[in-house]
Amino acid sequence: MDDTLMIRSLLIATGLLAAVPALAQNGADAARDPRKTEVWTPVPAVVATPVGKAPSDAIVLFDGKDVSAWESEQGGRVPWKVADGAMTVVPGSKGIRTRQRFCDVQLHVEWRTPTETKGFDGQNRGNSGIFLQELYELQVLDSYNNPTYANGQAGSIYKQAMPRVNASRAPGQWQVYDIIWKAPRFSQGGGLTSPARITVLHNGVLVQDDTVLAGRTEYIGAPSYAPHACAPLYLQEHDSKVSYRNIWVREL
């Protein structure tokens, strides 16, 4: 090989070697490009959230006056008293349910137990309940300085899961439940494929954290599942003048 050819070969080799680090650097820079992890579509829907009101995409079930979203458990008119922006249980009148059926939901409910507590204790003080799909009860109870079984106090999944803490306010004060409900799923043959799950914040405090339910609520005996479809929300009448207001739901 003559000297000229050798020099050219060396220059070419040197150039290639010099290019390798540059190419590697370019590859590293591309990997660090923040745009590679940006997702622009689909664009989430805009939901207005006015202070003290339901989100713009919510279904308002009770606004303080209108009970047209509800019916008695027998299918007739709502038998509870509506006054001063709330509806209050009339003892002995039976519960009420929504006309619309729901599966997975985000549910907001404000409730209040009676101020008068003399002569009432345990499960007899401010008792009601919120039933998801008419079958699964989130307990409503005056649990402020009122001992009872832990899986039956306010914030419990009745007789299944006690609340993580007791976040109850004094009787006569308005309280808030914010609920995320995941309905159970069943196969075409009726078998359970996914159990119900619930998350609950009581007065802003987490009391049920993605709790798995063992089945429908039972007063006596163990809970179990039977196949069902979407179903109404149900508010229980349990001989106490419990009041409700500002109820809304978002289908998930």
PDB file of C-alpha atoms in Angstrom:
ATOM      1  CA  MET A   1       0.000   0.000   0.000  1.00  0.00           C
ATOM      2  CA  ASP A   2       1.443   3.361  -0.973  1.00  0.00           C
ATOM      3  CA  ASP A   3       1.724   6.183   1.540  1.00  0.00           C
ATOM      4  CA  THR A   4      -1.126   8.203   0.019  1.00  0.00           C
ATOM      5  CA  LEU A   5      -3.603   5.332   0.234  1.00  0.00           C
ATOM      6  CA  MET A   6      -2.555   4.567   3.806  1.00  0.00           C
ATOM      7  CA  ILE A   7      -3.068   8.177   4.846  1.00  0.00           C
ATOM      8  CA  ARG A   8      -6.537   8.210   3.273  1.00  0.00           C
ATOM      9  CA  SER A   9      -7.495   4.985   5.084  1.00  0.00           C
ATOM     10  CA  LEU A  10      -6.317   6.378   8.398  1.00  0.00           C
ATOM     11  CA  LEU A  11      -8.301   9.579   7.876  1.00  0.00           C
ATOM     12  CA  ILE A  12     -11.460   7.638   7.040  1.00  0.00           C
ATOM     13  CA  ALA A  13     -11.057   5.355  10.083  1.00  0.00           C
ATOM     14  CA  THR A  14     -10.405   8.319  12.332  1.00  0.00           C
ATOM     15  CA  GLY A  15     -13.530  10.052  11.028  1.00  0.00           C
ATOM     16  CA  LEU A  16     -15.701   7.005  11.645  1.00  0.00           C
ATOM     17  CA  LEU A  17     -14.365   6.598  15.164  1.00  0.00           C
ATOM     18  CA  ALA A  18     -15.050  10.249  15.851  1.00  0.00           C
ATOM     19  CA  ALA A  19     -18.619   9.862  14.574  1.00  0.00           C
ATOM     20  CA  VAL A  20     -19.488   6.988  16.938  1.00  0.00           C
ATOM     21  CA  PRO A  21     -19.595   9.127  20.118  1.00  0.00           C
ATOM     22  CA  ALA A  22     -21.592  11.773  18.262  1.00  0.00           C
ATOM     23  CA  LEU A  23     -24.158   9.215  17.108  1.00  0.00           C
ATOM     24  CA  ALA A  24     -24.380   7.774  20.623  1.00  0.00           C
ATOM     25  CA  GLN A  25     -24.899  11.239  22.041  1.00  0.00           C
ATOM     26  CA  ASN A  26     -27.647  11.963  19.519  1.00  0.00           C
ATOM     27  CA  GLY A  27     -29.381   8.709  20.502  1.00  0.00           C
ATOM     28  CA  ALA A  28     -29.131   9.557  24.195  1.00  0.00           C
ATOM     29  CA  ASP A  29     -30.520  13.034  23.559  1.00  0.00           C
ATOM     30  CA  ALA A  30     -33.462  11.548  21.662  1.00  0.00           C
ATOM     31  CA  ALA A  31     -34.186   9.136  24.522  1.00  0.00           C
ATOM     32  CA  ARG A  32     -34.243  12.076  26.931  1.00  0.00           C
ATOM     33  CA  ASP A  33     -36.686  14.054  24.772  1.00  0.00           C
ATOM     34  CA  PRO A  34     -39.622  14.888  27.105  1.00  0.00           C
ATOM     35  CA  ARG A  35     -42.039  14.853  24.168  1.00  0.00           C
ATOM     36  CA  LYS A  36     -41.693  11.075  23.931  1.00  0.00           C
ATOM     37  CA  THR A  37     -43.753  10.657  27.126  1.00  0.00           C
ATOM     38  CA  GLU A  38     -46.378  13.321  26.396  1.00  0.00           C
ATOM     39  CA  VAL A  39     -49.935  12.160  25.604  1.00  0.00           C
ATOM     40  CA  TRP A  40     -52.120  14.778  23.916  1.00  0.00           C
ATOM     41  CA  THR A  41     -55.183  12.787  22.907  1.00  0.00           C
ATOM     42  CA  PRO A  42     -57.867  12.044  23.781  1.00  0.00           C
ATOM     43  CA  VAL A  43     -58.486  15.320  25.619  1.00  0.00           C
ATOM     44  CA  PRO A  44     -60.339  14.830  28.958  1.00  0.00           C
ATOM     45  CA  ALA A  45     -63.805  16.374  29.078  1.00  0.00           C
ATOM     46  CA  VAL A  46     -64.108  19.638  30.976  1.00  0.00           C
ATOM     47  CA  VAL A  47     -66.230  19.399  34.136  1.00  0.00           C
ATOM     48  CA  ALA A  48     -67.271  22.573  35.922  1.00  0.00           C
ATOM     49  CA  THR A  49     -67.029  22.343  39.713  1.00  0.00           C
ATOM     50  CA  PRO A  50     -68.867  25.292  41.276  1.00  0.00           C
ATOM     51  CA  VAL A  51     -68.324  25.666  45.014  1.00  0.00           C
ATOM     52  CA  GLY A  52     -71.036  23.952  47.036  1.00  0.00           C
ATOM     53  CA  LYS A  53     -72.781  22.522  43.982  1.00  0.00           C
ATOM     54  CA  ALA A  54     -72.732  19.301  42.008  1.00  0.00           C
ATOM     55  CA  PRO A  55     -70.207  18.880  39.176  1.00  0.00           C
ATOM     56  CA  SER A  56     -71.589  19.821  35.781  1.00  0.00           C
ATOM     57  CA  ASP A  57     -71.688  16.199  34.592  1.00  0.00           C
ATOM     58  CA  ALA A  58     -73.460  14.879  37.693  1.00  0.00           C
ATOM     59  CA  ILE A  59     -77.031  13.643  37.933  1.00  0.00           C
ATOM     60  CA  VAL A  60     -78.651  15.663  40.719  1.00  0.00           C
ATOM     61  CA  LEU A  61     -80.864  13.308  42.697  1.00  0.00           C
ATOM     62  CA  PHE A  62     -82.003  15.808  45.333  1.00  0.00           C
ATOM     63  CA  ASP A  63     -81.428  19.559  45.287  1.00  0.00           C
ATOM     64  CA  GLY A  64     -83.375  20.417  48.428  1.00  0.00           C
ATOM     65  CA  LYS A  65     -86.787  20.621  46.767  1.00  0.00           C
ATOM     66  CA  ASP A  66     -87.295  18.280  43.837  1.00  0.00           C
ATOM     67  CA  VAL A  67     -87.897  14.605  44.682  1.00  0.00           C
ATOM     68  CA  SER A  68     -88.901  13.540  41.177  1.00  0.00           C
ATOM     69  CA  ALA A  69     -85.812  11.310  40.917  1.00  0.00           C
ATOM     70  CA  TRP A  70     -87.186   9.185  43.761  1.00  0.00           C
ATOM     71  CA  GLU A  71     -90.081   6.895  44.564  1.00  0.00           C
ATOM     72  CA  SER A  72     -91.189   4.884  47.568  1.00  0.00           C
ATOM     73  CA  GLU A  73     -89.885   1.343  47.819  1.00  0.00           C
ATOM     74  CA  GLN A  74     -93.348   0.172  46.744  1.00  0.00           C
ATOM     75  CA  GLY A  75     -93.184   2.397  43.666  1.00  0.00           C
ATOM     76  CA  GLY A  76     -95.424   5.269  44.779  1.00  0.00           C
ATOM     77  CA  ARG A  77     -94.747   8.871  45.752  1.00  0.00           C
ATOM     78  CA  VAL A  78     -91.983   9.767  48.205  1.00  0.00           C
ATOM     79  CA  PRO A  79     -93.495   9.570  51.708  1.00  0.00           C
ATOM     80  CA  TRP A  80     -90.794  11.583  53.483  1.00  0.00           C
ATOM     81  CA  LYS A  81     -91.035  15.203  54.618  1.00  0.00           C
ATOM     82  CA  VAL A  82     -89.382  17.823  52.396  1.00  0.00           C
ATOM     83  CA  ALA A  83     -88.646  21.156  54.099  1.00  0.00           C
ATOM     84  CA  ASP A  84     -85.817  23.655  54.570  1.00  0.00           C
ATOM     85  CA  GLY A  85     -83.708  22.153  51.798  1.00  0.00           C
ATOM     86  CA  ALA A  86     -83.767  18.612  53.180  1.00  0.00           C
ATOM     87  CA  MET A  87     -85.877  15.489  53.083  1.00  0.00           C
ATOM     88  CA  THR A  88     -86.434  13.744  56.385  1.00  0.00           C
ATOM     89  CA  VAL A  89     -87.461  10.184  57.098  1.00  0.00           C
ATOM     90  CA  VAL A  90     -90.998   9.764  58.395  1.00  0.00           C
ATOM     91  CA  PRO A  91     -90.766   6.791  60.776  1.00  0.00           C
ATOM     92  CA  GLY A  92     -92.939   3.911  59.647  1.00  0.00           C
ATOM     93  CA  SER A  93     -93.213   5.187  56.078  1.00  0.00           C
ATOM     94  CA  LYS A  94     -90.660   2.803  54.448  1.00  0.00           C
ATOM     95  CA  GLY A  95     -87.586   3.666  52.417  1.00  0.00           C
ATOM     96  CA  ILE A  96     -87.165   5.378  49.075  1.00  0.00           C
ATOM     97  CA  ARG A  97     -85.227   4.495  45.939  1.00  0.00           C
ATOM     98  CA  THR A  98     -84.106   6.230  42.770  1.00  0.00           C
ATOM     99  CA  ARG A  99     -86.142   5.758  39.631  1.00  0.00           C
ATOM    100  CA  GLN A 100     -82.918   5.384  37.681  1.00  0.00           C
ATOM    101  CA  ARG A 101     -80.720   2.304  37.945  1.00  0.00           C
ATOM    102  CA  PHE A 102     -76.978   2.498  38.473  1.00  0.00           C
ATOM    103  CA  CYS A 103     -73.870   0.313  38.426  1.00  0.00           C
ATOM    104  CA  ASP A 104     -70.460   1.992  38.941  1.00  0.00           C
ATOM    105  CA  VAL A 105     -70.866   5.453  40.472  1.00  0.00           C
ATOM    106  CA  GLN A 106     -69.350   8.330  42.362  1.00  0.00           C
ATOM    107  CA  LEU A 107     -71.983   9.294  44.928  1.00  0.00           C
ATOM    108  CA  HIS A 108     -72.211  12.362  47.168  1.00  0.00           C
ATOM    109  CA  VAL A 109     -74.685  12.333  50.063  1.00  0.00           C
ATOM    110  CA  GLU A 110     -75.129  14.744  52.969  1.00  0.00           C
ATOM    111  CA  TRP A 111     -77.017  13.475  56.000  1.00  0.00           C
ATOM    112  CA  ARG A 112     -77.960  14.499  59.531  1.00  0.00           C
ATOM    113  CA  THR A 113     -79.147  12.564  62.568  1.00  0.00           C
ATOM    114  CA  PRO A 114     -81.652  14.042  65.060  1.00  0.00           C
ATOM    115  CA  THR A 115     -80.435  16.397  67.762  1.00  0.00           C
ATOM    116  CA  GLU A 116     -82.540  14.699  70.417  1.00  0.00           C
ATOM    117  CA  THR A 117     -80.704  11.616  71.697  1.00  0.00           C
ATOM    118  CA  LYS A 118     -82.221  11.080  75.151  1.00  0.00           C
ATOM    119  CA  GLY A 119     -83.570   7.559  75.423  1.00  0.00           C
ATOM    120  CA  PHE A 120     -81.827   6.448  72.253  1.00  0.00           C
ATOM    121  CA  ASP A 121     -78.549   4.568  72.097  1.00  0.00           C
ATOM    122  CA  GLY A 122     -76.660   2.048  69.999  1.00  0.00           C
ATOM    123  CA  GLN A 123     -78.467   1.098  66.808  1.00  0.00           C
ATOM    124  CA  ASN A 124     -81.565   3.027  67.889  1.00  0.00           C
ATOM    125  CA  ARG A 125     -79.899   6.434  67.545  1.00  0.00           C
ATOM    126  CA  GLY A 126     -80.151   8.086  64.142  1.00  0.00           C
ATOM    127  CA  ASN A 127     -80.259   4.866  62.142  1.00  0.00           C
ATOM    128  CA  SER A 128     -80.635   4.779  58.369  1.00  0.00           C
ATOM    129  CA  GLY A 129     -78.577   3.416  55.499  1.00  0.00           C
ATOM    130  CA  ILE A 130     -77.489   4.014  51.930  1.00  0.00           C
ATOM    131  CA  PHE A 131     -77.871   0.889  49.821  1.00  0.00           C
ATOM    132  CA  LEU A 132     -75.864   0.678  46.617  1.00  0.00           C
ATOM    133  CA  GLN A 133     -77.843  -1.249  43.999  1.00  0.00           C
ATOM    134  CA  GLU A 134     -80.466  -1.795  46.737  1.00  0.00           C
ATOM    135  CA  LEU A 135     -78.349  -4.619  48.173  1.00  0.00           C
ATOM    136  CA  TYR A 136     -75.147  -3.319  49.755  1.00  0.00           C
ATOM    137  CA  GLU A 137     -75.468  -1.049  52.796  1.00  0.00           C
ATOM    138  CA  LEU A 138     -73.239   1.794  53.862  1.00  0.00           C
ATOM    139  CA  GLN A 139     -74.415   2.461  57.408  1.00  0.00           C
ATOM    140  CA  VAL A 140     -75.852   5.810  58.474  1.00  0.00           C
ATOM    141  CA  LEU A 141     -75.928   6.153  62.261  1.00  0.00           C
ATOM    142  CA  ASP A 142     -75.303   8.638  65.046  1.00  0.00           C
ATOM    143  CA  SER A 143     -71.909   7.287  66.099  1.00  0.00           C
ATOM    144  CA  TYR A 144     -70.849  10.327  68.116  1.00  0.00           C
ATOM    145  CA  ASN A 145     -70.154   9.048  71.658  1.00  0.00           C
ATOM    146  CA  ASN A 146     -72.568   6.209  70.965  1.00  0.00           C
ATOM    147  CA  PRO A 147     -70.982   2.749  71.368  1.00  0.00           C
ATOM    148  CA  THR A 148     -72.208  -0.093  69.165  1.00  0.00           C
ATOM    149  CA  TYR A 149     -70.647  -3.003  67.272  1.00  0.00           C
ATOM    150  CA  ALA A 150     -67.826  -1.682  65.077  1.00  0.00           C
ATOM    151  CA  ASN A 151     -69.119  -3.127  61.820  1.00  0.00           C
ATOM    152  CA  GLY A 152     -72.460  -1.445  62.439  1.00  0.00           C
ATOM    153  CA  GLN A 153     -71.361   2.120  63.185  1.00  0.00           C
ATOM    154  CA  ALA A 154     -71.367   5.062  60.782  1.00  0.00           C
ATOM    155  CA  GLY A 155     -68.991   4.511  57.893  1.00  0.00           C
ATOM    156  CA  SER A 156     -69.207   0.733  58.084  1.00  0.00           C
ATOM    157  CA  ILE A 157     -70.262  -1.619  55.346  1.00  0.00           C
ATOM    158  CA  TYR A 158     -72.979  -3.022  57.535  1.00  0.00           C
ATOM    159  CA  LYS A 159     -71.894  -6.236  59.252  1.00  0.00           C
ATOM    160  CA  GLN A 160     -68.974  -6.647  56.844  1.00  0.00           C
ATOM    161  CA  ALA A 161     -66.316  -3.953  57.216  1.00  0.00           C
ATOM    162  CA  MET A 162     -65.755  -1.546  60.086  1.00  0.00           C
ATOM    163  CA  PRO A 163     -64.541   1.971  59.212  1.00  0.00           C
ATOM    164  CA  ARG A 164     -60.849   2.758  59.531  1.00  0.00           C
ATOM    165  CA  VAL A 165     -61.712   5.575  61.967  1.00  0.00           C
ATOM    166  CA  ASN A 166     -64.792   7.166  63.520  1.00  0.00           C
ATOM    167  CA  ALA A 167     -65.146  10.537  61.765  1.00  0.00           C
ATOM    168  CA  SER A 168     -68.618  11.293  63.128  1.00  0.00           C
ATOM    169  CA  ARG A 169     -69.858  14.763  63.979  1.00  0.00           C
ATOM    170  CA  ALA A 170     -72.226  15.556  66.822  1.00  0.00           C
ATOM    171  CA  PRO A 171     -75.937  14.850  66.342  1.00  0.00           C
ATOM    172  CA  GLY A 172     -77.754  17.627  64.530  1.00  0.00           C
ATOM    173  CA  GLN A 173     -74.718  18.512  62.402  1.00  0.00           C
ATOM    174  CA  TRP A 174     -74.610  17.799  58.700  1.00  0.00           C
ATOM    175  CA  GLN A 175     -72.244  15.029  57.649  1.00  0.00           C
ATOM    176  CA  VAL A 176     -70.916  14.012  54.240  1.00  0.00           C
ATOM    177  CA  TYR A 177     -70.280  10.738  52.470  1.00  0.00           C
ATOM    178  CA  ASP A 178     -68.301  10.704  49.236  1.00  0.00           C
ATOM    179  CA  ILE A 179     -68.447   7.238  47.744  1.00  0.00           C
ATOM    180  CA  ILE A 180     -66.781   5.415  44.865  1.00  0.00           C
ATOM    181  CA  TRP A 181     -68.706   2.247  44.069  1.00  0.00           C
ATOM    182  CA  LYS A 182     -67.600  -0.518  41.737  1.00  0.00           C
ATOM    183  CA  ALA A 183     -70.450  -2.915  41.093  1.00  0.00           C
ATOM    184  CA  PRO A 184     -69.919  -6.677  41.108  1.00  0.00           C
ATOM    185  CA  ARG A 185     -69.667  -8.499  37.791  1.00  0.00           C
ATOM    186  CA  PHE A 186     -71.230 -11.817  36.918  1.00  0.00           C
ATOM    187  CA  SER A 187     -70.708 -14.265  34.080  1.00  0.00           C
ATOM    188  CA  GLN A 188     -73.492 -15.221  31.681  1.00  0.00           C
ATOM    189  CA  GLY A 189     -73.902 -18.339  33.750  1.00  0.00           C
ATOM    190  CA  GLY A 190     -74.432 -16.295  36.917  1.00  0.00           C
ATOM    191  CA  GLY A 191     -71.046 -16.857  38.542  1.00  0.00           C
ATOM    192  CA  LEU A 192     -69.223 -14.023  40.263  1.00  0.00           C
ATOM    193  CA  THR A 193     -66.320 -12.751  38.147  1.00  0.00           C
ATOM    194  CA  SER A 194     -65.489  -9.611  40.146  1.00  0.00           C
ATOM    195  CA  PRO A 195     -66.744  -8.663  43.642  1.00  0.00           C
ATOM    196  CA  ALA A 196     -68.112  -5.249  44.567  1.00  0.00           C
ATOM    197  CA  ARG A 197     -65.616  -2.692  45.870  1.00  0.00           C
ATOM    198  CA  ILE A 198     -66.180   0.549  47.733  1.00  0.00           C
ATOM    199  CA  THR A 199     -64.186   3.584  48.831  1.00  0.00           C
ATOM    200  CA  VAL A 200     -65.779   6.021  51.286  1.00  0.00           C
ATOM    201  CA  LEU A 201     -64.738   9.378  52.688  1.00  0.00           C
ATOM    202  CA  HIS A 202     -66.707  10.411  55.780  1.00  0.00           C
ATOM    203  CA  ASN A 203     -66.494  14.155  56.368  1.00  0.00           C
ATOM    204  CA  GLY A 204     -63.399  14.176  54.166  1.00  0.00           C
ATOM    205  CA  VAL A 205     -61.706  11.322  56.055  1.00  0.00           C
ATOM    206  CA  LEU A 206     -60.994   7.958  54.398  1.00  0.00           C
ATOM    207  CA  VAL A 207     -62.976   5.249  56.196  1.00  0.00           C
ATOM    208  CA  GLN A 208     -63.248   2.548  53.494  1.00  0.00           C
ATOM    209  CA  ASP A 209     -60.281   2.079  51.167  1.00  0.00           C
ATOM    210  CA  ASP A 210     -61.211   0.014  48.107  1.00  0.00           C
ATOM    211  CA  THR A 211     -62.961  -2.438  50.417  1.00  0.00           C
ATOM    212  CA  VAL A 212     -63.994  -5.741  48.833  1.00  0.00           C
ATOM    213  CA  LEU A 213     -67.502  -6.861  49.748  1.00  0.00           C
ATOM    214  CA  ALA A 214     -68.256 -10.492  50.506  1.00  0.00           C
ATOM    215  CA  GLY A 215     -71.807 -10.189  49.183  1.00  0.00           C
ATOM    216  CA  ARG A 216     -75.112  -8.455  49.785  1.00  0.00           C
ATOM    217  CA  THR A 217     -75.904  -7.019  53.215  1.00  0.00           C
ATOM    218  CA  GLU A 218     -77.455  -9.478  55.650  1.00  0.00           C
ATOM    219  CA  TYR A 219     -78.743  -8.717  59.139  1.00  0.00           C
ATOM    220  CA  ILE A 220     -78.429 -12.378  60.134  1.00  0.00           C
ATOM    221  CA  GLY A 221     -75.954 -14.787  58.586  1.00  0.00           C
ATOM    222  CA  ALA A 222     -73.035 -14.472  56.210  1.00  0.00           C
ATOM    223  CA  PRO A 223     -73.175 -12.296  53.091  1.00  0.00           C
ATOM    224  CA  SER A 224     -73.206 -13.920  49.672  1.00  0.00           C
ATOM    225  CA  TYR A 225     -73.694 -12.984  46.033  1.00  0.00           C
ATOM    226  CA  ALA A 226     -76.497 -13.699  43.610  1.00  0.00           C
ATOM    227  CA  PRO A 227     -76.371 -12.343  40.054  1.00  0.00           C
ATOM    228  CA  HIS A 228     -78.140  -9.049  39.385  1.00  0.00           C
ATOM    229  CA  ALA A 229     -78.075  -6.092  37.009  1.00  0.00           C
ATOM    230  CA  CYS A 230     -77.738  -2.367  37.646  1.00  0.00           C
ATOM    231  CA  ALA A 231     -80.235  -1.269  40.290  1.00  0.00           C
ATOM    232  CA  PRO A 232     -81.523   1.823  42.124  1.00  0.00           C
ATOM    233  CA  LEU A 233     -79.882   3.574  45.036  1.00  0.00           C
ATOM    234  CA  TYR A 234     -81.960   3.076  48.173  1.00  0.00           C
ATOM    235  CA  LEU A 235     -82.255   5.164  51.346  1.00  0.00           C
ATOM    236  CA  GLN A 236     -83.443   3.220  54.360  1.00  0.00           C
ATOM    237  CA  GLU A 237     -86.183   4.150  56.798  1.00  0.00           C
ATOM    238  CA  HIS A 238     -85.236   2.672  60.179  1.00  0.00           C
ATOM    239  CA  ASP A 239     -87.511   4.455  62.677  1.00  0.00           C
ATOM    240  CA  SER A 240     -85.247   7.519  63.003  1.00  0.00           C
ATOM    241  CA  LYS A 241     -85.821  11.034  61.672  1.00  0.00           C
ATOM    242  CA  VAL A 242     -82.628  11.139  59.631  1.00  0.00           C
ATOM    243  CA  SER A 243     -82.407  13.947  57.059  1.00  0.00           C
ATOM    244  CA  TYR A 244     -80.738  14.036  53.645  1.00  0.00           C
ATOM    245  CA  ARG A 245     -79.738  16.836  51.290  1.00  0.00           C
ATOM    246  CA  ASN A 246     -77.492  17.628  48.314  1.00  0.00           C
ATOM    247  CA  ILE A 247     -77.444  14.172  46.739  1.00  0.00           C
ATOM    248  CA  TRP A 248     -75.767  13.725  43.370  1.00  0.00           C
ATOM    249  CA  VAL A 249     -74.196  10.919  41.403  1.00  0.00           C
ATOM    250  CA  ARG A 250     -71.745  10.542  38.522  1.00  0.00           C
ATOM    251  CA  GLU A 251     -71.843   7.374  36.470  1.00  0.00           C
ATOM    252  CA  LEU A 252     -68.372   5.900  36.045  1.00  0.00           C
TER     253      LEU A 252
END
